[in-house]
Amino acid sequence: MVTLNTVRPSISCSSSSSGFDTGPSVPVPKVGFVKLPRSNGCNHARLSLVQATEESTVATTNGRAAAVSGENAHQMAANGKAGNIVWHKSSVDKVHRQELLQQKGCVIWITGLSGSGKSTLACALCHALYSKGKLTYILDGDNVRHGLNCDLTFKAEDRAENIRRIGEVAKLFVDAGIICIVSVISPYRRDRDACRALLPDGDFIEVFMDVPIEICEARDPKGLYKLARAGKIKGFTGIDDPYEPPLNCELALPPKGNSCASPCEMAETVISYLEEKGYLHA
């Protein structure tokens, strides 16, 4: 049984300070919803976005707009296609969560060809860390495509979006203090590097399953290489679509001669790295 020492962060509900030096305020209409009458026999009341008469304020901070809600000021931002969004900071942050779990959040990104043993290593690593009382979660390439990424194909642009979404989810797990194990082919170097850039230095641990395609194809656990060779699968990594191996990965796990290390041995190699870098302690 693992005993977790809870750390209760101090939470202040005082309205005496906002933490921002705000300038003059200007009124901004507040958005709300109203219920409209039923129509055409519909059993559900419709909701319509309207402008409410109640007003909130926006203050100018260092030349930028910052929304003021009650006594808390937040900086407005535009991100991607979304504008006027606010990051809402919690009084319980990453440090508190890591102290609670007695570990540090990070991403272990396992990349390699189909059949190289990514998912096998991910499961062995998850089990080994669980036995040490460490909280992990696996984002497996196939599993993610059952839900979050079920709308994506295997075209180059969809593959890039697939990795982008996985990277963003992995980032959330890291913020939660969880060791996130990602097992996905992720064939393009630029996409893996983009996921690395989402995290603080050191929190993205790239593990390269450096297994030659001859071994992967001989294994062919899902029969995909056979289908690709027969022309029934197009754009298959390693056959008619490239795999770009990492240039500066944290760990590379090549085979030993004609055989590969066992999943448990590879998991221990990764765990040794985590221990050395201090990720298994808060």
Short mmCIF file of C-alpha atoms in Angstrom, two decimals:
data_model
loop_
_atom_site.label_atom_id
_atom_site.label_comp_id
_atom_site.label_asym_id
_atom_site.label_seq_id
_atom_site.Cartn_x
_atom_site.Cartn_y
_atom_site.Cartn_z
CA MET A 1 0.00 0.00 0.00
CA VAL A 2 1.30 3.43 -0.91
CA THR A 3 0.76 6.26 1.53
CA LEU A 4 0.42 9.69 -0.02
CA ASN A 5 1.13 12.73 2.10
CA THR A 6 -1.39 15.32 1.12
CA VAL A 7 -0.29 18.90 0.80
CA ARG A 8 -3.00 21.46 1.26
CA PRO A 9 -2.12 24.70 -0.49
CA SER A 10 -3.25 27.89 1.14
CA ILE A 11 -6.22 29.33 -0.70
CA SER A 12 -7.01 32.96 -0.34
CA CYS A 13 -10.43 34.32 -1.18
CA SER A 14 -9.55 37.84 -0.22
CA SER A 15 -10.73 40.56 -2.53
CA SER A 16 -8.10 43.01 -1.37
CA SER A 17 -5.71 42.51 -4.28
CA SER A 18 -5.80 41.26 -7.83
CA GLY A 19 -2.10 40.90 -8.54
CA PHE A 20 -2.26 43.27 -11.53
CA ASP A 21 -1.70 46.96 -11.89
CA THR A 22 -4.71 47.87 -13.95
CA GLY A 23 -5.42 51.09 -15.77
CA PRO A 24 -8.67 52.81 -16.62
CA SER A 25 -11.68 50.56 -17.03
CA VAL A 26 -14.06 50.53 -19.94
CA PRO A 27 -17.46 48.80 -19.98
CA VAL A 28 -17.85 45.62 -22.00
CA PRO A 29 -21.23 43.90 -22.43
CA LYS A 30 -21.53 40.58 -20.69
CA VAL A 31 -22.64 37.53 -22.69
CA GLY A 32 -25.52 35.44 -21.42
CA PHE A 33 -28.17 32.91 -22.49
CA VAL A 34 -31.95 33.21 -22.48
CA LYS A 35 -34.55 30.52 -22.87
CA LEU A 36 -36.82 30.87 -25.89
CA PRO A 37 -40.31 29.39 -26.27
CA ARG A 38 -40.72 25.93 -27.76
CA SER A 39 -41.48 25.80 -31.44
CA ASN A 40 -42.58 23.22 -34.04
CA GLY A 41 -43.33 20.62 -31.41
CA CYS A 42 -39.74 20.53 -30.18
CA ASN A 43 -39.46 19.07 -26.67
CA HIS A 44 -36.35 21.05 -25.77
CA ALA A 45 -36.17 24.73 -25.10
CA ARG A 46 -33.73 26.49 -27.42
CA LEU A 47 -30.89 28.60 -26.11
CA SER A 48 -29.86 31.77 -27.87
CA LEU A 49 -26.75 33.84 -27.26
CA VAL A 50 -27.70 37.39 -26.31
CA GLN A 51 -26.10 40.50 -24.86
CA ALA A 52 -27.09 41.01 -21.23
CA THR A 53 -27.53 44.47 -19.77
CA GLU A 54 -25.16 43.76 -16.89
CA GLU A 55 -21.66 45.00 -17.61
CA SER A 56 -18.21 43.74 -16.76
CA THR A 57 -15.03 45.70 -17.28
CA VAL A 58 -11.80 45.53 -19.21
CA ALA A 59 -8.68 47.26 -17.89
CA THR A 60 -5.55 48.21 -19.78
CA THR A 61 -2.37 46.57 -18.46
CA ASN A 62 0.95 47.40 -20.11
CA GLY A 63 -0.80 48.26 -23.33
CA ARG A 64 -2.74 44.98 -23.42
CA ALA A 65 -6.34 44.27 -22.53
CA ALA A 66 -7.02 42.37 -19.33
CA ALA A 67 -10.50 41.24 -18.35
CA VAL A 68 -11.50 42.00 -14.79
CA SER A 69 -14.00 39.64 -13.18
CA GLY A 70 -14.83 40.64 -9.61
CA GLU A 71 -11.49 41.39 -7.99
CA ASN A 72 -9.40 39.00 -10.14
CA ALA A 73 -7.65 40.29 -13.25
CA HIS A 74 -6.77 37.99 -16.12
CA GLN A 75 -4.89 38.80 -19.26
CA MET A 76 -6.88 38.49 -22.47
CA ALA A 77 -5.27 36.59 -25.32
CA ALA A 78 -5.81 35.36 -28.84
CA ASN A 79 -4.73 31.80 -29.49
CA GLY A 80 -5.07 30.08 -32.86
CA LYS A 81 -8.54 30.82 -34.21
CA ALA A 82 -9.96 31.78 -30.82
CA GLY A 83 -9.89 35.38 -29.63
CA ASN A 84 -10.64 37.09 -26.33
CA ILE A 85 -9.89 34.03 -24.22
CA VAL A 86 -8.64 34.10 -20.65
CA TRP A 87 -6.39 31.63 -18.84
CA HIS A 88 -7.99 31.01 -15.44
CA LYS A 89 -5.31 30.25 -12.87
CA SER A 90 -6.04 27.86 -10.00
CA SER A 91 -4.67 28.21 -6.49
CA VAL A 92 -3.70 24.53 -6.70
CA ASP A 93 -0.94 24.25 -9.29
CA LYS A 94 1.49 21.73 -10.75
CA VAL A 95 3.85 21.91 -7.78
CA HIS A 96 1.05 21.05 -5.32
CA ARG A 97 -0.07 18.11 -7.45
CA GLN A 98 3.46 16.79 -7.74
CA GLU A 99 3.91 17.00 -3.97
CA LEU A 100 0.67 15.10 -3.51
CA LEU A 101 1.77 12.34 -5.91
CA GLN A 102 5.44 12.38 -4.86
CA GLN A 103 6.60 12.43 -8.48
CA LYS A 104 7.18 14.92 -11.28
CA GLY A 105 5.05 15.08 -14.39
CA CYS A 106 6.78 14.34 -17.68
CA VAL A 107 6.16 12.84 -21.11
CA ILE A 108 7.89 9.65 -22.16
CA TRP A 109 7.46 9.76 -25.95
CA ILE A 110 8.08 6.31 -27.46
CA THR A 111 8.56 6.52 -31.22
CA GLY A 112 9.48 3.93 -33.86
CA LEU A 113 8.17 1.86 -36.72
CA SER A 114 5.06 -0.28 -36.53
CA GLY A 115 6.03 -3.53 -34.85
CA SER A 116 9.04 -2.05 -33.06
CA GLY A 117 7.55 -2.71 -29.63
CA LYS A 118 6.30 0.76 -28.63
CA SER A 119 3.03 -0.38 -27.05
CA THR A 120 4.70 -3.38 -25.44
CA LEU A 121 7.27 -1.15 -23.78
CA ALA A 122 4.59 1.35 -22.76
CA CYS A 123 2.60 -1.32 -20.95
CA ALA A 124 5.68 -2.82 -19.28
CA LEU A 125 6.80 0.62 -18.17
CA CYS A 126 3.35 1.50 -16.86
CA HIS A 127 3.23 -1.72 -14.85
CA ALA A 128 6.74 -1.27 -13.44
CA LEU A 129 6.04 2.31 -12.36
CA TYR A 130 2.68 1.29 -10.89
CA SER A 131 4.48 -1.29 -8.75
CA LYS A 132 6.64 1.57 -7.44
CA GLY A 133 3.57 3.60 -6.52
CA LYS A 134 3.86 6.03 -9.43
CA LEU A 135 0.88 7.33 -11.37
CA THR A 136 1.08 7.04 -15.15
CA TYR A 137 -1.21 7.14 -18.15
CA ILE A 138 -0.64 5.68 -21.62
CA LEU A 139 -1.65 7.56 -24.76
CA ASP A 140 -1.44 4.80 -27.36
CA GLY A 141 -1.58 5.77 -31.03
CA ASP A 142 -4.28 3.24 -31.93
CA ASN A 143 -6.32 3.85 -28.79
CA VAL A 144 -6.43 7.61 -29.30
CA ARG A 145 -7.81 7.10 -32.81
CA HIS A 146 -10.82 5.30 -31.30
CA GLY A 147 -12.08 8.56 -29.78
CA LEU A 148 -10.24 11.88 -29.70
CA ASN A 149 -8.73 11.44 -33.16
CA CYS A 150 -11.34 9.23 -34.81
CA ASP A 151 -11.98 11.94 -37.41
CA LEU A 152 -8.41 11.81 -38.76
CA THR A 153 -7.01 9.77 -41.64
CA PHE A 154 -3.41 8.72 -42.29
CA LYS A 155 -2.69 11.48 -44.78
CA ALA A 156 0.32 13.62 -43.95
CA GLU A 157 -1.72 16.60 -42.74
CA ASP A 158 -3.95 14.40 -40.57
CA ARG A 159 -0.95 12.62 -39.13
CA ALA A 160 0.46 15.99 -38.13
CA GLU A 161 -2.85 16.94 -36.47
CA ASN A 162 -2.96 13.55 -34.75
CA ILE A 163 0.41 14.19 -33.14
CA ARG A 164 -0.46 17.79 -32.28
CA ARG A 165 -3.56 16.71 -30.37
CA ILE A 166 -1.69 13.94 -28.56
CA GLY A 167 1.01 16.45 -27.61
CA GLU A 168 -1.53 18.86 -26.16
CA VAL A 169 -3.23 16.12 -24.13
CA ALA A 170 0.15 14.90 -22.89
CA LYS A 171 0.93 18.46 -21.79
CA LEU A 172 -2.21 18.45 -19.62
CA PHE A 173 -1.15 15.18 -17.98
CA VAL A 174 2.25 16.69 -17.19
CA ASP A 175 0.57 19.70 -15.61
CA ALA A 176 -1.45 17.25 -13.50
CA GLY A 177 1.82 15.78 -12.21
CA ILE A 178 1.31 12.50 -14.06
CA ILE A 179 3.96 10.55 -15.97
CA CYS A 180 2.41 10.36 -19.44
CA ILE A 181 3.63 7.53 -21.66
CA VAL A 182 2.99 8.19 -25.35
CA SER A 183 3.42 5.25 -27.73
CA VAL A 184 2.87 6.37 -31.30
CA ILE A 185 4.80 5.99 -34.57
CA SER A 186 5.02 9.79 -34.99
CA PRO A 187 7.09 9.46 -38.16
CA TYR A 188 7.88 13.12 -38.78
CA ARG A 189 10.65 14.79 -36.81
CA ARG A 190 9.08 18.25 -36.96
CA ASP A 191 5.88 17.00 -35.29
CA ARG A 192 7.77 15.37 -32.42
CA ASP A 193 9.88 18.48 -31.99
CA ALA A 194 6.72 20.61 -31.87
CA CYS A 195 5.42 18.46 -28.99
CA ARG A 196 8.75 18.79 -27.22
CA ALA A 197 8.48 22.57 -27.52
CA LEU A 198 5.19 22.51 -25.57
CA LEU A 199 6.97 21.45 -22.39
CA PRO A 200 9.69 22.83 -20.13
CA ASP A 201 13.22 21.62 -20.84
CA GLY A 202 13.72 18.06 -19.69
CA ASP A 203 10.04 17.16 -19.38
CA PHE A 204 9.89 15.59 -22.86
CA ILE A 205 11.80 12.31 -22.88
CA GLU A 206 12.05 10.88 -26.38
CA VAL A 207 12.60 7.11 -26.48
CA PHE A 208 13.52 5.73 -29.89
CA MET A 209 12.71 2.09 -30.58
CA ASP A 210 15.66 1.64 -32.90
CA VAL A 211 14.50 -1.59 -34.49
CA PRO A 212 15.29 -2.24 -38.19
CA ILE A 213 12.36 -2.57 -40.53
CA GLU A 214 13.40 -6.16 -41.34
CA ILE A 215 12.73 -7.18 -37.74
CA CYS A 216 9.51 -5.16 -37.57
CA GLU A 217 8.22 -6.67 -40.79
CA ALA A 218 9.12 -10.18 -39.65
CA ARG A 219 7.07 -9.61 -36.53
CA ASP A 220 4.15 -7.90 -38.28
CA PRO A 221 1.81 -8.42 -35.28
CA LYS A 222 -1.15 -6.71 -36.99
CA GLY A 223 -0.51 -7.98 -40.52
CA LEU A 224 -0.09 -4.42 -41.74
CA TYR A 225 3.23 -4.89 -43.52
CA LYS A 226 1.76 -7.73 -45.54
CA LEU A 227 -1.16 -5.53 -46.57
CA ALA A 228 1.18 -2.65 -47.42
CA ARG A 229 3.41 -4.87 -49.55
CA ALA A 230 0.31 -6.06 -51.38
CA GLY A 231 -0.68 -2.46 -52.09
CA LYS A 232 -3.80 -2.67 -49.95
CA ILE A 233 -2.56 0.04 -47.57
CA LYS A 234 -1.17 3.27 -48.98
CA GLY A 235 1.15 5.65 -47.16
CA PHE A 236 2.39 3.01 -44.72
CA THR A 237 5.37 4.18 -42.66
CA GLY A 238 8.57 2.43 -43.67
CA ILE A 239 7.14 1.10 -46.95
CA ASP A 240 5.87 4.01 -49.04
CA ASP A 241 5.98 6.77 -46.43
CA PRO A 242 9.15 7.86 -44.61
CA TYR A 243 10.10 7.50 -40.99
CA GLU A 244 12.45 10.19 -39.73
CA PRO A 245 14.48 8.84 -36.79
CA PRO A 246 15.28 11.18 -33.89
CA LEU A 247 18.53 13.10 -34.04
CA ASN A 248 18.90 13.87 -30.32
CA CYS A 249 16.63 11.51 -28.40
CA GLU A 250 17.13 10.98 -24.68
CA LEU A 251 17.12 7.19 -25.01
CA ALA A 252 17.61 4.79 -27.93
CA LEU A 253 16.76 1.12 -27.51
CA PRO A 254 18.41 -0.88 -30.31
CA PRO A 255 18.32 -4.67 -30.59
CA LYS A 256 21.13 -6.76 -29.20
CA GLY A 257 22.46 -8.61 -32.20
CA ASN A 258 19.61 -10.62 -33.67
CA SER A 259 17.43 -10.26 -30.59
CA CYS A 260 15.91 -7.41 -28.61
CA ALA A 261 15.94 -6.77 -24.91
CA SER A 262 12.88 -7.95 -23.03
CA PRO A 263 10.10 -5.44 -22.30
CA CYS A 264 11.02 -5.53 -18.60
CA GLU A 265 14.67 -4.81 -19.35
CA MET A 266 13.76 -1.87 -21.56
CA ALA A 267 11.33 -0.57 -18.94
CA GLU A 268 14.09 -0.68 -16.33
CA THR A 269 16.34 1.33 -18.65
CA VAL A 270 13.71 4.05 -18.84
CA ILE A 271 13.07 3.93 -15.10
CA SER A 272 16.79 4.33 -14.41
CA TYR A 273 16.72 7.49 -16.53
CA LEU A 274 13.69 8.82 -14.63
CA GLU A 275 15.37 8.14 -11.29
CA GLU A 276 18.57 9.81 -12.41
CA LYS A 277 16.69 12.93 -13.53
CA GLY A 278 14.60 13.08 -10.37
CA TYR A 279 11.15 12.42 -11.87
CA LEU A 280 10.23 9.73 -9.36
CA HIS A 281 10.39 12.16 -6.44
CA ALA A 282 8.58 15.46 -5.84
#
